[in-house]
Structure formats: C-alpha cells, structure tokens
PDB file of C-alpha atoms in Angstrom:
ATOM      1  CA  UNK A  16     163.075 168.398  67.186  1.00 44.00           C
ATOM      2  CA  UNK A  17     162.715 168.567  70.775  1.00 48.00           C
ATOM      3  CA  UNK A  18     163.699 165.386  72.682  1.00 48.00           C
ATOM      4  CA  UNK A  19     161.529 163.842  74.864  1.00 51.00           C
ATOM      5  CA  UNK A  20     162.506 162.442  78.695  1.00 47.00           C
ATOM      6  CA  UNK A  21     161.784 159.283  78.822  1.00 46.00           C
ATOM      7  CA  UNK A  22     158.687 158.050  80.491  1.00 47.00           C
ATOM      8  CA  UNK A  23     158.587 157.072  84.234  1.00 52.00           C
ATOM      9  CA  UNK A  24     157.536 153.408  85.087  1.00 52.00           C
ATOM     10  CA  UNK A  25     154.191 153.654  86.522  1.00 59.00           C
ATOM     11  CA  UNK A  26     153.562 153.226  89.864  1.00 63.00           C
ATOM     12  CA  UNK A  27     152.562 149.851  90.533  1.00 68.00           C
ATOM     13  CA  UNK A  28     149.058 149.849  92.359  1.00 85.00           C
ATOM     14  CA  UNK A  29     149.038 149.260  96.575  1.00 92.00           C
ATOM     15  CA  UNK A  30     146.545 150.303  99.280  1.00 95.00           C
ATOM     16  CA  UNK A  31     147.678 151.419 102.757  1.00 97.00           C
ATOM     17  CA  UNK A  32     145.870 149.884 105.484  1.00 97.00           C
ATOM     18  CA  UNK A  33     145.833 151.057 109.742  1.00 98.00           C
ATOM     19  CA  UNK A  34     145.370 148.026 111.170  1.00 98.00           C
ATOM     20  CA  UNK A  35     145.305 148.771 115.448  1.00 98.00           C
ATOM     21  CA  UNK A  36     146.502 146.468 117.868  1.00 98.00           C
ATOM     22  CA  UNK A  37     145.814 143.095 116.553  1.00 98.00           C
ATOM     23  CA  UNK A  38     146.827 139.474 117.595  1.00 98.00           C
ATOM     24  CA  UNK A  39     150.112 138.173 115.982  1.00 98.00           C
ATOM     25  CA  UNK A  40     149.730 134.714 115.041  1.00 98.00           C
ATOM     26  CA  UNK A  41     145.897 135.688 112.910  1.00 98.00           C
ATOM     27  CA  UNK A  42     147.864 138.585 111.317  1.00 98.00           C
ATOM     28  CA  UNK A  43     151.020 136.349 110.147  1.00 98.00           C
ATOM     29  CA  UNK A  44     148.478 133.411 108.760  1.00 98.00           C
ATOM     30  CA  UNK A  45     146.286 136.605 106.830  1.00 98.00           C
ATOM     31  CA  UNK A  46     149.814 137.460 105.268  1.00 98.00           C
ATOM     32  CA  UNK A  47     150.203 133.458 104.154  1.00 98.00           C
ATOM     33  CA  UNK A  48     146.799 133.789 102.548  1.00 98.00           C
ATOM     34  CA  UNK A  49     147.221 137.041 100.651  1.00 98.00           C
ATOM     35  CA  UNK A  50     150.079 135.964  99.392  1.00 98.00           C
ATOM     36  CA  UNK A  51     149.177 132.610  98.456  1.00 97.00           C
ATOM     37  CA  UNK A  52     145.724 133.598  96.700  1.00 97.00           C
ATOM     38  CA  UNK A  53     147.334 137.138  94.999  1.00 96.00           C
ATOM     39  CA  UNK A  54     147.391 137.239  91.165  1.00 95.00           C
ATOM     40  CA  UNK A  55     149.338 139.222  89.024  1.00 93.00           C
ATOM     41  CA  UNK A  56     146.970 142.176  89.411  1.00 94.00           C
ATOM     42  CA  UNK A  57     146.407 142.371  92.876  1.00 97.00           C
ATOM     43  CA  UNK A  58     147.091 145.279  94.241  1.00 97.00           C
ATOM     44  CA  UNK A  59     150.091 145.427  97.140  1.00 98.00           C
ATOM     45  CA  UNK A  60     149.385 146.329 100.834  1.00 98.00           C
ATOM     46  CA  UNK A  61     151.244 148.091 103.463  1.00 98.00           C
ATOM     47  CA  UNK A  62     150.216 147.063 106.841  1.00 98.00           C
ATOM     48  CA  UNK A  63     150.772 149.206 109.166  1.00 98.00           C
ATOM     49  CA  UNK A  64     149.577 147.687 113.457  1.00 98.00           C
ATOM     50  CA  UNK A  65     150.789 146.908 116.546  1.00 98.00           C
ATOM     51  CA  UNK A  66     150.828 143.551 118.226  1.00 98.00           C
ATOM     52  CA  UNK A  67     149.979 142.734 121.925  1.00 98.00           C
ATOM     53  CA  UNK A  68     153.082 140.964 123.739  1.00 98.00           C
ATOM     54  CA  UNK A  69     155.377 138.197 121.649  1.00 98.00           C
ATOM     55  CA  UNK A  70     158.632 136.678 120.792  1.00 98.00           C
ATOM     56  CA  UNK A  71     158.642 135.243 117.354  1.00 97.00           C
ATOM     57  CA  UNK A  72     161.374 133.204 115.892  1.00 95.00           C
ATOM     58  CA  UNK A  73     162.706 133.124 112.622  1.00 92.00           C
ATOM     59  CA  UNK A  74     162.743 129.513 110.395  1.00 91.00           C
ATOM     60  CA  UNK A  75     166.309 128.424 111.784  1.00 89.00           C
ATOM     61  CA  UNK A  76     166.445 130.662 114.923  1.00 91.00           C
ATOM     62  CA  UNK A  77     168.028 128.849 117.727  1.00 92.00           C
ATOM     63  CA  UNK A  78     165.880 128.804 120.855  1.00 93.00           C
ATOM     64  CA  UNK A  79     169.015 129.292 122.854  1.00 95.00           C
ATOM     65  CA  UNK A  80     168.229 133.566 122.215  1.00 96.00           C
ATOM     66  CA  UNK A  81     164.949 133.070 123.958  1.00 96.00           C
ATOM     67  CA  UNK A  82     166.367 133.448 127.681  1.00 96.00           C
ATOM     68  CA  UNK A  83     163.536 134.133 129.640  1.00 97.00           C
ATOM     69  CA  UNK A  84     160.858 134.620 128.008  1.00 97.00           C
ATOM     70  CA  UNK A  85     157.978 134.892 131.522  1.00 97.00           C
ATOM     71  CA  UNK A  86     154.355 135.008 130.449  1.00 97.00           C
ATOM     72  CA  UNK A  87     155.119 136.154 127.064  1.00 98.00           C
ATOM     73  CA  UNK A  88     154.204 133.357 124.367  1.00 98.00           C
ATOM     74  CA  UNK A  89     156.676 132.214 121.963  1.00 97.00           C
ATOM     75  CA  UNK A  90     155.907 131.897 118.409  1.00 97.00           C
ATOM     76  CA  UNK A  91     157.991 129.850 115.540  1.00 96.00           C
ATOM     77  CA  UNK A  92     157.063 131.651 112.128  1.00 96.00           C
ATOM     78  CA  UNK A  93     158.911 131.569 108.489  1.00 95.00           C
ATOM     79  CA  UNK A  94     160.786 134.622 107.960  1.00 93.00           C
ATOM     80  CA  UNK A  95     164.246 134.926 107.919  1.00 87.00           C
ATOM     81  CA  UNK A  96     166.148 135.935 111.208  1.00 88.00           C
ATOM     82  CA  UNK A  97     166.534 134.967 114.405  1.00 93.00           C
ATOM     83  CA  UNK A  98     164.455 136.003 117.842  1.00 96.00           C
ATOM     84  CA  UNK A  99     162.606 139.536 118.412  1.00 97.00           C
ATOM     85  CA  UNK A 100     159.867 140.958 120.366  1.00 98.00           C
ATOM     86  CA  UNK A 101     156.553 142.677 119.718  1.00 98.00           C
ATOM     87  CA  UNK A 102     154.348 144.333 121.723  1.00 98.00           C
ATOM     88  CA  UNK A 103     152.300 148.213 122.368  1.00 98.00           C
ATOM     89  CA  UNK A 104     153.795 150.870 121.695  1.00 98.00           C
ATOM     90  CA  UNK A 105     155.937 149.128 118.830  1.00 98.00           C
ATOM     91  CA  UNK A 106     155.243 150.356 114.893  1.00 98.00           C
ATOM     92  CA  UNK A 107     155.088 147.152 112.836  1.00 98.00           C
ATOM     93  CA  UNK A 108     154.880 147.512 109.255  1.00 98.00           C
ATOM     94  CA  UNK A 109     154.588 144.554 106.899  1.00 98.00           C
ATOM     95  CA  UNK A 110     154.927 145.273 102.935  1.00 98.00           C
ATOM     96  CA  UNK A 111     152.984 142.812 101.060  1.00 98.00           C
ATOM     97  CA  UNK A 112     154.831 143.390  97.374  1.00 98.00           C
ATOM     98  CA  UNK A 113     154.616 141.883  94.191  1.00 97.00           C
ATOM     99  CA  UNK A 114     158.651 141.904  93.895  1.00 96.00           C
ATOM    100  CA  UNK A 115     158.605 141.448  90.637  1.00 93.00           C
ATOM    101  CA  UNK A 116     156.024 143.878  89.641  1.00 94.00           C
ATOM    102  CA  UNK A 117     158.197 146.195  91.584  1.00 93.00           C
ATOM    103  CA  UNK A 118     161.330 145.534  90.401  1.00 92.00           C
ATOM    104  CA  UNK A 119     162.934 144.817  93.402  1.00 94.00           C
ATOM    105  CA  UNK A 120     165.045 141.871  95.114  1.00 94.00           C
ATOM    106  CA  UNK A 121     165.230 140.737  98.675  1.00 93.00           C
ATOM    107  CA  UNK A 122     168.148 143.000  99.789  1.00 94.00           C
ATOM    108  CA  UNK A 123     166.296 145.976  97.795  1.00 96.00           C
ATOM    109  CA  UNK A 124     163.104 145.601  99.855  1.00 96.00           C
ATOM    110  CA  UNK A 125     165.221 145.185 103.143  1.00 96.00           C
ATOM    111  CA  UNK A 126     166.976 148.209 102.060  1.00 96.00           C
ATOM    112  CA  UNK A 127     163.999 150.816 101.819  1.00 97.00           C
ATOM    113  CA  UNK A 128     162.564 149.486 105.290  1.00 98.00           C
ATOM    114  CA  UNK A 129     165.826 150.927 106.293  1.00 98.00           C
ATOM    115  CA  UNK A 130     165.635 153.959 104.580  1.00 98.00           C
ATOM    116  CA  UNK A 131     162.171 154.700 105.337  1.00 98.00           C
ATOM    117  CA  UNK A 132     162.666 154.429 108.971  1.00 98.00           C
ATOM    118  CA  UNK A 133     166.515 156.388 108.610  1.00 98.00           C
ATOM    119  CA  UNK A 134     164.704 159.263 106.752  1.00 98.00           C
ATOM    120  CA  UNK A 135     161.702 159.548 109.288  1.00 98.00           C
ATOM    121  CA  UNK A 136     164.445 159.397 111.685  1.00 98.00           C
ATOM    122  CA  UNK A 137     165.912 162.367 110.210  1.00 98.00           C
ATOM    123  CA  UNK A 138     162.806 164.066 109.886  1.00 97.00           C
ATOM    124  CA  UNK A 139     162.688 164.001 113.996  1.00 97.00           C
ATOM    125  CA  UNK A 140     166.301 165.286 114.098  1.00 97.00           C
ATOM    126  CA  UNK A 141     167.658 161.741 114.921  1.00 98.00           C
ATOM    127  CA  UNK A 142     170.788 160.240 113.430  1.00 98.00           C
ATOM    128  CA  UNK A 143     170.088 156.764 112.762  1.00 98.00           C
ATOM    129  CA  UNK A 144     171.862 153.951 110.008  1.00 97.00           C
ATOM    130  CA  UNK A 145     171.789 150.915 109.086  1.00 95.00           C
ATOM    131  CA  UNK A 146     174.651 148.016 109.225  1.00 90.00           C
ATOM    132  CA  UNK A 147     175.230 145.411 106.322  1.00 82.00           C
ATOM    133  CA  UNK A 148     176.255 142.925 108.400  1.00 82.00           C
ATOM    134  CA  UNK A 149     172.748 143.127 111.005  1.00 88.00           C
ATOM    135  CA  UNK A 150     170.094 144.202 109.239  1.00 92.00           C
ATOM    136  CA  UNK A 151     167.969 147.095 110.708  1.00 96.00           C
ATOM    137  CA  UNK A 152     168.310 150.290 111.909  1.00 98.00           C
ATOM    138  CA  UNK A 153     170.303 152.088 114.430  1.00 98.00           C
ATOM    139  CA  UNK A 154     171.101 154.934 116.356  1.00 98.00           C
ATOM    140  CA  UNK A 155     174.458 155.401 118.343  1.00 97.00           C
ATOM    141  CA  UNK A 156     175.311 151.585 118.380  1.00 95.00           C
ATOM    142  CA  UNK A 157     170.995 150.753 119.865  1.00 97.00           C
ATOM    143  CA  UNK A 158     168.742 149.132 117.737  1.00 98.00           C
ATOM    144  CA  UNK A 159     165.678 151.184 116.804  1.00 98.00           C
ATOM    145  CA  UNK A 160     164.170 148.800 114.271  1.00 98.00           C
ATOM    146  CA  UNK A 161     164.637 145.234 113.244  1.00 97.00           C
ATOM    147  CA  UNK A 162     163.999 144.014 110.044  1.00 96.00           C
ATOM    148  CA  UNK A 163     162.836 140.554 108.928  1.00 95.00           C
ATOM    149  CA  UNK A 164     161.049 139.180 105.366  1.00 95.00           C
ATOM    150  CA  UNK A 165     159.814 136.386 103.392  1.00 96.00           C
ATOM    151  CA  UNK A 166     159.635 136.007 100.138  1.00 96.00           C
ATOM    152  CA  UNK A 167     157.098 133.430  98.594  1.00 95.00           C
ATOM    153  CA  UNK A 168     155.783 133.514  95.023  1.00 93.00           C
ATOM    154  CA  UNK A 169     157.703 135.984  94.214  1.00 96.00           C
ATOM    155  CA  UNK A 170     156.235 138.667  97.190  1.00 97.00           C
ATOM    156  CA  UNK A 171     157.263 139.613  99.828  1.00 98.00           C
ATOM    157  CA  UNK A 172     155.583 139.026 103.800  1.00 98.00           C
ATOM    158  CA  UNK A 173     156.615 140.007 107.275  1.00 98.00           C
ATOM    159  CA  UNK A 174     158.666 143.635 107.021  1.00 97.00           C
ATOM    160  CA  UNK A 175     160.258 146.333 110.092  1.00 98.00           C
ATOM    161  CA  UNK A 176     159.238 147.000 113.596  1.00 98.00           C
ATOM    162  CA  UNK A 177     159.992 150.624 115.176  1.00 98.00           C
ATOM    163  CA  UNK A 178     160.265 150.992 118.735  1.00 98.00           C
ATOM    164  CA  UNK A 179     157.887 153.894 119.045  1.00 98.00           C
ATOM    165  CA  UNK A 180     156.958 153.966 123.117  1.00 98.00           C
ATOM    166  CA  UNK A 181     157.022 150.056 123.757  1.00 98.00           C
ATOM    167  CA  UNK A 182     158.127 148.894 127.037  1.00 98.00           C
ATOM    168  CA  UNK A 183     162.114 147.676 126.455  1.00 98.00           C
ATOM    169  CA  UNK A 184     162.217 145.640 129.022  1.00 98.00           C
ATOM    170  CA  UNK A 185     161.029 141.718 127.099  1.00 98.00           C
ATOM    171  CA  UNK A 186     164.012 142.433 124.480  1.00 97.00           C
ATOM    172  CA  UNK A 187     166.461 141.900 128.034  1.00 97.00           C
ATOM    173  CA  UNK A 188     164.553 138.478 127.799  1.00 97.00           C
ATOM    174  CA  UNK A 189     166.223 137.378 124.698  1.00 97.00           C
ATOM    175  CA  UNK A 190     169.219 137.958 122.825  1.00 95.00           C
ATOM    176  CA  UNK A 191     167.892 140.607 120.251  1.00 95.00           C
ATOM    177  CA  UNK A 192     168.123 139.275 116.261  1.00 91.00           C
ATOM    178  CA  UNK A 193     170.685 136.915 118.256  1.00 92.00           C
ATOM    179  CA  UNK A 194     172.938 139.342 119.230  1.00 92.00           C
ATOM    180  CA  UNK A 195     174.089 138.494 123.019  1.00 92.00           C
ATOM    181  CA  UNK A 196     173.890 142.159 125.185  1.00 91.00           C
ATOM    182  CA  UNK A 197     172.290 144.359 121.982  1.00 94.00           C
ATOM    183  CA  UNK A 198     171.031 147.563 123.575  1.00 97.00           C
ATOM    184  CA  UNK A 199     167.548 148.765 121.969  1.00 98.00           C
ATOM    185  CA  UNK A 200     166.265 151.858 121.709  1.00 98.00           C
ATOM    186  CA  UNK A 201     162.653 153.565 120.791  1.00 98.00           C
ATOM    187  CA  UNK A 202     161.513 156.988 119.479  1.00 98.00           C
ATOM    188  CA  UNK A 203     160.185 158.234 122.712  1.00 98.00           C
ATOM    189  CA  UNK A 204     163.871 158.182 123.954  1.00 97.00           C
ATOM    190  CA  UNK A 205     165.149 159.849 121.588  1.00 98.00           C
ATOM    191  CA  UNK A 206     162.735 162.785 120.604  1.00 96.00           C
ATOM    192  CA  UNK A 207     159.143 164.149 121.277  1.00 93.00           C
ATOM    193  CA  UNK A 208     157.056 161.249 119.144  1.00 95.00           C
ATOM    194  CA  UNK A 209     155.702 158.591 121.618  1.00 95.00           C
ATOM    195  CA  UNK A 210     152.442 158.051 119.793  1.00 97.00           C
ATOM    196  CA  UNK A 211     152.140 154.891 117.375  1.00 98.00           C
ATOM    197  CA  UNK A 212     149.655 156.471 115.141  1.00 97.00           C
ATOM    198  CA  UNK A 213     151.280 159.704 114.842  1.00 97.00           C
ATOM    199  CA  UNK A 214     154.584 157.927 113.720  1.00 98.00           C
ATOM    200  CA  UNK A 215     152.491 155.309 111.534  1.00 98.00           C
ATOM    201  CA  UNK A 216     150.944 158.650 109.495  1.00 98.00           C
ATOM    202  CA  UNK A 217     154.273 160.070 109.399  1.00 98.00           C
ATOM    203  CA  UNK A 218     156.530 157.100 108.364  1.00 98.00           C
ATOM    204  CA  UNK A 219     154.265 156.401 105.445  1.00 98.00           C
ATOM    205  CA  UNK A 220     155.385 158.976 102.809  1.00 97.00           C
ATOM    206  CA  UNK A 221     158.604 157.668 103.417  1.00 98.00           C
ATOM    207  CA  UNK A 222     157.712 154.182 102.895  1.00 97.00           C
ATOM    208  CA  UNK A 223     155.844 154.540  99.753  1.00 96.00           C
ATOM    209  CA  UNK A 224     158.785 157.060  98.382  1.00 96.00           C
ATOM    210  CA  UNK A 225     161.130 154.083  98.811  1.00 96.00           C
ATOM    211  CA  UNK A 226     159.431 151.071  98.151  1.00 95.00           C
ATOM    212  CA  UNK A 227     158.113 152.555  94.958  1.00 92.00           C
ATOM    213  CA  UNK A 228     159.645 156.313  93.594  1.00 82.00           C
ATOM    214  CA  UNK A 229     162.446 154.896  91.985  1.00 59.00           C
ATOM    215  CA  UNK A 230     163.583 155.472  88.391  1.00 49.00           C
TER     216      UNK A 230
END
C-alpha cells in the first residue's frame, strides 16, 4: 500500500487590493472598521498604497522623536512602535489577517513582512536583513523598511513601509522608530526600481508566499 503525503492546509482566502495615493488618517480608521465588523469568514486583504506626507506615532511613542516636524502633520494612531514617516514614493503595505485562521502570532506576521521585503530585496541583487532587537529591514546598517502592527480580535492592522523613491529628507525630522541618528535608505539608491507600482506588483508574490505558503 502506497502511503499517502499528507494533505496541505488550505490556503486561507484574501484579496489583494492597489490602493494609490490615499490620505492616512481615512485609510487607518477603514482598517479599524474592517477589522472590527470581519467575521470568521471574511476574507483577508493586503493593502498595498502610498500616503501623502505624515509622521504617525505609535500608542506609547514619546513625542520627544518628533524633532521638527515643519508643515508635515502629526498623527497619534494604535500600533505598536514609536515615530515614522510616510509620504510618495514610499510602498506601504498593510496585511489585514485573520491570525488565527492563519496560524500565525504577532512575531510570525512581523517576521514575513521582513522576509517578503529581504527576498524582493534579493530579487534586485540587494543584501538586506532584519535585526531582532529593531524590527524592520536593513541594508548595510540603513533602514529600508519599518515595520509596525496591531493586533485586535485576533487580526492583524497596520503592516511595513518600503522606501521605494520617497524623498529622505522628513525621517532627519525625527528620530526614526526612536532611534537617535538612524540612517534610511530607499530602493532607488540602491538599484534600478524607483517606481512604487512596479515594486508593489513585484513584492506581492513574496508577500503572499510568506504570509500564507507555509506547511
């Protein structure tokens, strides 16, 4: 008798969705709602946008990181972390995951953020890692991407932001994920990609293949 492998878990079910450029603060309150009015079925989302301009702050980030921030606005939100910026040219993805459905914990979700953005990175012929004590990802001591979630009813909101082609100059206006003097760094700096929706087309396999192609 010929043994059988055993079966795979299935997939659980998500939609993809290209967002644009779109405003920060409607975009974080959509993410409260989906989450809040999801049921066990709902499918998960991957968001995948751009912001215009802004510093948000995490639920205990100290406003002594925000050091001068100009015209840009300042927003206090609930995910984990301390101060970062948005703005063009920057790849945000948010995961909107039924954890449990998923199988995954906080530090697992965190994790394939990482490892998307690492493998894309690798894909370009850029070495980039990640750091267990500061989350993200980074390439020869510069952040690339910082990571920041929340978890509420057991799913996850908020996610990774790439540095694509955005304009590096706001993150000297704060202490970056509250580290004093932390050099960033962005994909158009490092190799021929400067386009947001080439790298949001691209980065996608990779997220899907580590959010959800595990045994």
């Amino acid at each position: 008798m010929t043994s059988q492998p055993p079966a795979s878990r299935p997939e659980p079910p998500h939609r993809v969705r290209h967002l644009g450029l779109v405003d920060y603060e409607p975009t974080w309150r959509a993410m409260q709602r989906f989450t809040d009015e999801r049921g066990p079925d709902t499918p998960d989302e991957i968001w995948l946008l751009e912001h215009p301009p802004v510093f948000t702050l995490g639920m205990n980030a100290s406003r002594d990181h925000v050091l001068a921030p100009g015209d840009i606005p300042v927003v206090q939100i609930d995910r984990g972390g301390q101060v970062t910026y948005h703005g063009p040219g920057q790849l945000v993805v948010y995961p909107l995951v039924d954890l449990r459905r998923a199988g995954l914990g906080v530090r697992d979700i965190v994790t394939a953020l990482e490892r998307s953005v690492i493998g894309y990175a690798a894909e370009l012929g850029v070495t980039a890692e990640c750091r267990k004590s500061a989350p993200g990802v980074y390439v020869d001591g510069r952040k690339l991407a910082s990571v920041g979630i929340r978890v509420r009813r057991g799913a996850s909101y908020h996610g990774i932001a790439l540095n694509v082609s955005a304009d590096l100059e706001p993150f000297r206006r704060i202490n970056p994920c509250g580290y004093a003097g932390l050099e960033m760094t962005r994909l158009a700096d490092l190799c021929d990609v400067d386009s947001v929706s080439v790298a949001a087309q691209a980065l996608e396999p990779h997220l899907l293949r580590h959010l959800y192609s595990r045994p």
